[in-house]
PDB file of C-alpha atoms in Angstrom:
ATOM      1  CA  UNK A   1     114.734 105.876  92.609  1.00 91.00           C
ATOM      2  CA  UNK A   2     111.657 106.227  94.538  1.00 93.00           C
ATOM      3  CA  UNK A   3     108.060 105.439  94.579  1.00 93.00           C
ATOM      4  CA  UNK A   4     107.009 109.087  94.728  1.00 93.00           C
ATOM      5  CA  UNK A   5     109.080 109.844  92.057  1.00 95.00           C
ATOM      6  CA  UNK A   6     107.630 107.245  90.117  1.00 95.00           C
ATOM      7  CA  UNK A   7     104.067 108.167  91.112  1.00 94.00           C
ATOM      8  CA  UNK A   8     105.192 112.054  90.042  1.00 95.00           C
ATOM      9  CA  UNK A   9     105.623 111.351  86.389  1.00 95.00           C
ATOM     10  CA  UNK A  10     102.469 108.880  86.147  1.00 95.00           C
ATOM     11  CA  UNK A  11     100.341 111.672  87.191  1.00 94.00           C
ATOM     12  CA  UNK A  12     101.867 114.122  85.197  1.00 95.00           C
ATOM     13  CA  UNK A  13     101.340 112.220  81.972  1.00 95.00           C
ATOM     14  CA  UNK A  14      98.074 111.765  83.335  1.00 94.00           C
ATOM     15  CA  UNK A  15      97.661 115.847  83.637  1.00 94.00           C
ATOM     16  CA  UNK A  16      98.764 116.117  80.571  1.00 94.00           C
ATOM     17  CA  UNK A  17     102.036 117.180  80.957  1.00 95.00           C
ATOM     18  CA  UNK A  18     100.575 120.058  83.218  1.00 94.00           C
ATOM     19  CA  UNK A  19     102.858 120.247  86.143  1.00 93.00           C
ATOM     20  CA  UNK A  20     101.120 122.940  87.850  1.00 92.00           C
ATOM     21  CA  UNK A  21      97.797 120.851  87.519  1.00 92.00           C
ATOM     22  CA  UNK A  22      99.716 117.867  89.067  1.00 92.00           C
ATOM     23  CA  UNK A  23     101.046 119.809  91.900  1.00 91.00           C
ATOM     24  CA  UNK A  24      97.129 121.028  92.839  1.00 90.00           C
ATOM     25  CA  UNK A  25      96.000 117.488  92.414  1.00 88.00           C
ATOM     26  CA  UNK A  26      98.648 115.942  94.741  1.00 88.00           C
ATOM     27  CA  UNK A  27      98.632 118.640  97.340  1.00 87.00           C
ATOM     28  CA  UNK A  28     102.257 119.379  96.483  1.00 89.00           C
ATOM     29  CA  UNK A  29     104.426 122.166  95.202  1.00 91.00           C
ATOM     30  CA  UNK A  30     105.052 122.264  91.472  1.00 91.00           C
ATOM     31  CA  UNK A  31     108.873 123.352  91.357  1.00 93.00           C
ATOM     32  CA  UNK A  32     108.670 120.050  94.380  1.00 92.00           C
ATOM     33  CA  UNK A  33     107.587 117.854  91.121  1.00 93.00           C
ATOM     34  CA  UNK A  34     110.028 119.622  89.095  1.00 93.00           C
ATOM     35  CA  UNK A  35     113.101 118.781  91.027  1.00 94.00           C
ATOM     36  CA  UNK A  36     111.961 114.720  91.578  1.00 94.00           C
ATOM     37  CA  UNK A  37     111.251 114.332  87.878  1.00 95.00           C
ATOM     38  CA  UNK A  38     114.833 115.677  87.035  1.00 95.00           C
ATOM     39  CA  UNK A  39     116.442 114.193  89.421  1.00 96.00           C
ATOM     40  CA  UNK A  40     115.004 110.586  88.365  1.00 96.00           C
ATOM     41  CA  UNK A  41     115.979 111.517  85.010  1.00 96.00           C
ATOM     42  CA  UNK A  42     119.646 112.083  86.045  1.00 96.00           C
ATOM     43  CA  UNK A  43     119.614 108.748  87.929  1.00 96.00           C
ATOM     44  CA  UNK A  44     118.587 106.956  84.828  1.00 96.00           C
ATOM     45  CA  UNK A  45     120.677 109.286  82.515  1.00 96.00           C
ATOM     46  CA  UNK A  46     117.641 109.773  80.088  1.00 95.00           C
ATOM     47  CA  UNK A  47     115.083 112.297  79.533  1.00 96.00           C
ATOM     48  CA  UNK A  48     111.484 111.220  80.351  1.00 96.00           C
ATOM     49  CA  UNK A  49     109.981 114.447  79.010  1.00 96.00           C
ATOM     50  CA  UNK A  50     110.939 116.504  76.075  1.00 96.00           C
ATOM     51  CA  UNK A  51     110.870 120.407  77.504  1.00 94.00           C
ATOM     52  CA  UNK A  52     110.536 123.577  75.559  1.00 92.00           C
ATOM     53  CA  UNK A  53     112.004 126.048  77.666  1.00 89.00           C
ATOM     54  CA  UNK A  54     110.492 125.312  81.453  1.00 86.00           C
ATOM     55  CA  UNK A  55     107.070 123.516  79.733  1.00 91.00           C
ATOM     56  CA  UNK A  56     106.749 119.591  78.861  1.00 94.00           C
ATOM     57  CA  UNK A  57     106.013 118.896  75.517  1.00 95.00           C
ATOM     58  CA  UNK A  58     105.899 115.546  74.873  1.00 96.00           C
ATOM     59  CA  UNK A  59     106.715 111.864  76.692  1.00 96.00           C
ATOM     60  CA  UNK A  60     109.951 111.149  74.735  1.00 96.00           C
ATOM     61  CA  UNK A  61     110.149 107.517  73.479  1.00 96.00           C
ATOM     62  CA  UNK A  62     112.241 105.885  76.404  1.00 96.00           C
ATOM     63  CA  UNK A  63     109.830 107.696  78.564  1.00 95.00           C
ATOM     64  CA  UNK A  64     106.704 106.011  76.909  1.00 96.00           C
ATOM     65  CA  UNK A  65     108.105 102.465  78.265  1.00 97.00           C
ATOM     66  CA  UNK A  66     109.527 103.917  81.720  1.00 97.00           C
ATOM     67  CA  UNK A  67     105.845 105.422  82.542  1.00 96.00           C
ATOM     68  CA  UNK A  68     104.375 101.802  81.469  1.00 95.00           C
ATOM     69  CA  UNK A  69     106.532 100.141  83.683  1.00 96.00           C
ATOM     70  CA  UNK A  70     106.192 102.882  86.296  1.00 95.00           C
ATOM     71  CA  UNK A  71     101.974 102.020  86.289  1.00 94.00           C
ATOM     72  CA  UNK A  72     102.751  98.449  86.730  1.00 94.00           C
ATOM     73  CA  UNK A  73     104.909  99.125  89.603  1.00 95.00           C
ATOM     74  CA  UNK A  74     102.305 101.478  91.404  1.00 93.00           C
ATOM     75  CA  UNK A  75      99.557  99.066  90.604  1.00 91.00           C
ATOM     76  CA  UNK A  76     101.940  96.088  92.498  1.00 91.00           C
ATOM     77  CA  UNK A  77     102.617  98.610  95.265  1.00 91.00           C
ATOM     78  CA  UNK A  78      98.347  99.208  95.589  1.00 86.00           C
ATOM     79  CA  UNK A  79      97.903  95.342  95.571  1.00 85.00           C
ATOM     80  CA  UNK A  80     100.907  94.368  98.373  1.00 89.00           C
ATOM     81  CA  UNK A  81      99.079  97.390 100.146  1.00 84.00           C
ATOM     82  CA  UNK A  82      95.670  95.608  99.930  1.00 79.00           C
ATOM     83  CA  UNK A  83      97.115  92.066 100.807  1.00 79.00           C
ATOM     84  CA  UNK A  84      98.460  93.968 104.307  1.00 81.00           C
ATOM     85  CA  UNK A  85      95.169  95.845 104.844  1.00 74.00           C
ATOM     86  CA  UNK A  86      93.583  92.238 104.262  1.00 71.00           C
ATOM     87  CA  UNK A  87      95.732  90.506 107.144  1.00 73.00           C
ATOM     88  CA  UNK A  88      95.470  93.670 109.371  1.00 72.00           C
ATOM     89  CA  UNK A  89      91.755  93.930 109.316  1.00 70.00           C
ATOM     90  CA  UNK A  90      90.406  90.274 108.829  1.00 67.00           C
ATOM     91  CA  UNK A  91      86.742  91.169 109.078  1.00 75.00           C
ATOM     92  CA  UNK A  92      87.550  92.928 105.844  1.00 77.00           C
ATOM     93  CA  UNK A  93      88.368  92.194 101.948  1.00 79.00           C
ATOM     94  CA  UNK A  94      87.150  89.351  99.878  1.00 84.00           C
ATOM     95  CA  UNK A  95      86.669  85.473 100.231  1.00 88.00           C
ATOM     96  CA  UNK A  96      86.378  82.921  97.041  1.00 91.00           C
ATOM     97  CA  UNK A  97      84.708  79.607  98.243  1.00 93.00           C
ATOM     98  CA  UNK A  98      84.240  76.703  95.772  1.00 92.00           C
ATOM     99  CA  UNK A  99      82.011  74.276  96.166  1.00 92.00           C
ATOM    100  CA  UNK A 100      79.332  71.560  94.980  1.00 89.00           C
ATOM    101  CA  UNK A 101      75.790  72.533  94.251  1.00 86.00           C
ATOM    102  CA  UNK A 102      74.663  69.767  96.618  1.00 83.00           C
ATOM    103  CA  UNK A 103      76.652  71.632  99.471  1.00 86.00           C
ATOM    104  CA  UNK A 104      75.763  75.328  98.255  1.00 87.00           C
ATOM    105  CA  UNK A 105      71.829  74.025  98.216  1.00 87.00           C
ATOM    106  CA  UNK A 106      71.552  71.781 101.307  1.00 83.00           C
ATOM    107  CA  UNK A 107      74.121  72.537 104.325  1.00 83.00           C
ATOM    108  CA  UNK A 108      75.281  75.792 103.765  1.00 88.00           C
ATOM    109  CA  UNK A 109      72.868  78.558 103.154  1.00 90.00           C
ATOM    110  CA  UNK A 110      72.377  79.061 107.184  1.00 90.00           C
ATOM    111  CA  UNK A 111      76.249  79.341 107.374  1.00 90.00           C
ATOM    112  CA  UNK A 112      76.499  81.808 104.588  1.00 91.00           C
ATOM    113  CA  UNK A 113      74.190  84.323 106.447  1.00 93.00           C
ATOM    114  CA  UNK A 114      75.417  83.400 109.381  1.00 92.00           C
ATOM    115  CA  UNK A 115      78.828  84.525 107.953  1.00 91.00           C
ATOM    116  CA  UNK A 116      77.634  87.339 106.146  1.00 91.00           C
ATOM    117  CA  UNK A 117      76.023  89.093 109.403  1.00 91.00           C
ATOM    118  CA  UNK A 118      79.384  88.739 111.347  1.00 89.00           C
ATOM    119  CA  UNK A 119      81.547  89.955 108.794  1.00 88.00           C
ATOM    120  CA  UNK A 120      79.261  91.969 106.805  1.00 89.00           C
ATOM    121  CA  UNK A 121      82.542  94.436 105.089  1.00 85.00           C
ATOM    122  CA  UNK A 122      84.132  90.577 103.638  1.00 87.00           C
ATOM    123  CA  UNK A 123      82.834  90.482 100.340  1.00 88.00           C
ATOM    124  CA  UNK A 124      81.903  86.755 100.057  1.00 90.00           C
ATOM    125  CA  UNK A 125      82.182  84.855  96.528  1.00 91.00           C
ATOM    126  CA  UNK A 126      80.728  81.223  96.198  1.00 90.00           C
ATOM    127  CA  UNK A 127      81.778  79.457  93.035  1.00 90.00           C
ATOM    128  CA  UNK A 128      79.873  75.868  92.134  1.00 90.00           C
ATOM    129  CA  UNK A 129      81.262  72.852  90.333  1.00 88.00           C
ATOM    130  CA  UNK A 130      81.766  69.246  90.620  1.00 88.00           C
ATOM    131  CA  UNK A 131      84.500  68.009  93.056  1.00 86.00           C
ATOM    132  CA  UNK A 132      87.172  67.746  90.845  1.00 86.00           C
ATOM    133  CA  UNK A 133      86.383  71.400  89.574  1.00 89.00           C
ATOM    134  CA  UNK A 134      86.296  72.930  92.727  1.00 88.00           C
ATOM    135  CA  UNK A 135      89.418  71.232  93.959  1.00 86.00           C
ATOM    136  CA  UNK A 136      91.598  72.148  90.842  1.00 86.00           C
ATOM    137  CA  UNK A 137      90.180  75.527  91.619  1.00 87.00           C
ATOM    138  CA  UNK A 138      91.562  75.592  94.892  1.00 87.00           C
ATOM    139  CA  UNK A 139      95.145  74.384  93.225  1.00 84.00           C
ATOM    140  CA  UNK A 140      95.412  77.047  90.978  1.00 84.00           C
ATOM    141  CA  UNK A 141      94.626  79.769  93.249  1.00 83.00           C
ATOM    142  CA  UNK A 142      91.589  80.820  92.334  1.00 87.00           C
ATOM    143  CA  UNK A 143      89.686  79.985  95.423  1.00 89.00           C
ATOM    144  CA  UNK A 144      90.659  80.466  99.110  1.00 89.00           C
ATOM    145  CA  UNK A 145      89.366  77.119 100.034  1.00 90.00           C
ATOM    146  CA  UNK A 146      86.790  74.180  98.876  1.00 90.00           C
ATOM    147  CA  UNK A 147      84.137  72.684 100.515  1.00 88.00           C
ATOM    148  CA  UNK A 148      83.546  69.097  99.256  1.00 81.00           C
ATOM    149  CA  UNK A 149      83.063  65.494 100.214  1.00 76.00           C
ATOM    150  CA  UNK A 150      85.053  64.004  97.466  1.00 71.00           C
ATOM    151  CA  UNK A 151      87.967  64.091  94.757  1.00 61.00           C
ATOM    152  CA  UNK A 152      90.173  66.313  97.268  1.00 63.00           C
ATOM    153  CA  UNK A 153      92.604  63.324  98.102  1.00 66.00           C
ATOM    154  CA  UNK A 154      93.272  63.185  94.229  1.00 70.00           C
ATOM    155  CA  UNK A 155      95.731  66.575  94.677  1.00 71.00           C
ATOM    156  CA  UNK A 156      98.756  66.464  96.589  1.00 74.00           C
ATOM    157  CA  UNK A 157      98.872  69.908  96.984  1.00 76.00           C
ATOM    158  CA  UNK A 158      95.598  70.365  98.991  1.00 79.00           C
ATOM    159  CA  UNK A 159      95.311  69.477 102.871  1.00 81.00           C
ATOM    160  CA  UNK A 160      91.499  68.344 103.776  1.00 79.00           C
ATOM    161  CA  UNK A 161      90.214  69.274 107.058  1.00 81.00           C
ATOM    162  CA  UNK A 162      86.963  67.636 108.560  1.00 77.00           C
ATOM    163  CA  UNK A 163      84.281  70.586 109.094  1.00 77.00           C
ATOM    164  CA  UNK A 164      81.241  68.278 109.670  1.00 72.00           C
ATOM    165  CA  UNK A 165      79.669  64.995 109.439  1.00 71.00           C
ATOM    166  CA  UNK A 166      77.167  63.886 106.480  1.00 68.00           C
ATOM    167  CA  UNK A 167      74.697  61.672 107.914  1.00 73.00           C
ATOM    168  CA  UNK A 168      73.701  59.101 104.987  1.00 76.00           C
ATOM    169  CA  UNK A 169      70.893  57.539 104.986  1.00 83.00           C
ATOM    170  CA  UNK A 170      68.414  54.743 103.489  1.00 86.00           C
ATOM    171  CA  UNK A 171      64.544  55.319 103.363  1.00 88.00           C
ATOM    172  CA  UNK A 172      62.477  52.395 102.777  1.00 89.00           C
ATOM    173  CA  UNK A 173      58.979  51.566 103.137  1.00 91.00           C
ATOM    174  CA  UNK A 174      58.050  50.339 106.516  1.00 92.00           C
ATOM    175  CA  UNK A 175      57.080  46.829 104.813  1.00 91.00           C
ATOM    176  CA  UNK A 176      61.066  46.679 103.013  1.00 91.00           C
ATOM    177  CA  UNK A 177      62.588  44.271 104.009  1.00 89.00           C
ATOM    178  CA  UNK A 178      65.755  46.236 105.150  1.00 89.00           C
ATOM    179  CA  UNK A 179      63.364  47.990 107.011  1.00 89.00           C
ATOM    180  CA  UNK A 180      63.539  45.952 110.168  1.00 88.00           C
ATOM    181  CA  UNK A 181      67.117  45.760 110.756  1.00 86.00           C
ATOM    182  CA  UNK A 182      69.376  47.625 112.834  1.00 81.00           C
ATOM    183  CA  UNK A 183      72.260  48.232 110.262  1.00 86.00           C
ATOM    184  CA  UNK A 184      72.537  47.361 106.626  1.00 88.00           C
ATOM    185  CA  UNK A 185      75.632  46.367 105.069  1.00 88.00           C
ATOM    186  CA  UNK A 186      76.703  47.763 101.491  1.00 87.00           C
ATOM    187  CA  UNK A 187      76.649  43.928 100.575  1.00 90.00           C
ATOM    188  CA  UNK A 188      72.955  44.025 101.273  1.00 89.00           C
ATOM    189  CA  UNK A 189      71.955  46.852 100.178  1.00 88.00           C
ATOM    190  CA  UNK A 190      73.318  46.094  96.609  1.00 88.00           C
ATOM    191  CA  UNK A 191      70.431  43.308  96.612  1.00 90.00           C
ATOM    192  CA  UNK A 192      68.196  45.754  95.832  1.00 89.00           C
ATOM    193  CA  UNK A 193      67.620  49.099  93.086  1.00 88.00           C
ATOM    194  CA  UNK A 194      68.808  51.752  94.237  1.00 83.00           C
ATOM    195  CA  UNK A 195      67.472  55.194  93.426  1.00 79.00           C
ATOM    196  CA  UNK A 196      70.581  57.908  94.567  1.00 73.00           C
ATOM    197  CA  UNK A 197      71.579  61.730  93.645  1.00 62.00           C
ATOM    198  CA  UNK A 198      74.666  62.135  91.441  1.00 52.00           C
TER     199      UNK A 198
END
């Protein structure tokens, strides 16, 4: 069994049943599609295609479910092809990233265009959540990576990798009293009210 043979009697369903028409649309001989479709039908030891003389009249019943599975097979053949062409040509094919609103807003709209104009044929897709969202996303599969500043340590299956560091910081008046020290513990700071983003 081969792939052309399989791709043969897709198209011909597809031409409906019009061998001659598939031959012009694959550039191919028709009696060249004749002899594959038989000969996959002797390999399996049923008929595919019920004939009337030399013409195909119909897709007989076993055929209905071999041309199903033959799609599938063509359409895993097209996707293995694209996961190649992906890790050939790096600067091409598409990237999910999942991350916070915080991080989407604040730190990384210069890299996103900064990306963008470098790889400009990577079609870039940013997905926003909390942490825990984003990171689940990442261990199901549905995003290439996360960028995030929390809830990653609560999957096993995820390795976190330092990309930069998030200065925090507390603003106070310059009369606060926290205002004239050097460094303020969390101890002291809890002294006071606190007004934070969530």
């Amino acid at each position: 069994m081969k792939l052309q043979q399989l791709r043969y009697i897709v198209e011909v369903v597809n031409h409906n049943l019009n061998v001659s028409s598939t031959a012009e649309g694959l550039y191919t001989s028709q009696p060249g599609i004749s002899k594959q479709v038989r000969m996959l039908e002797d390999e399996l030891g049923i008929q595919i295609f019920a004939r009337s003389g030399k013409h195909l009249t119909q897709v007989t019943p076993a055929g209905q479910e071999i041309i199903r599975i033959a799609r599938e097979v063509l359409s895993k053949v097209d996707a293995i092809k694209s996961v190649a062409g992906e890790h050939t040509w790096p600067d091409k094919g598409s990237l999910y990233v999942a991350t916070t609103h915080t991080q989407a807003r604040y730190a990384l709209p210069g890299v996103i265009k900064g990306f963008i104009e470098r790889y400009p044929r990577v079609s870039l897709h940013m997905h926003q959540g909390s942490p825990t969202q984003i990171a689940e996303a990442v261990s199901k599969g549905n995003a290439d990576f996360a960028i995030a500043t929390e809830a990653l340590h609560l999957y096993d299956d995820l390795v976190m990798l330092p990309c930069y560091h998030w200065n925090r910081s507390i603003v106070v008046t310059p009369e606060h009293p926290l205002a004239a020290k050097g460094s303020v513990s969390i101890e002291e700071l809890a002294q006071y009210p606190l007004v934070t983003y969530t």
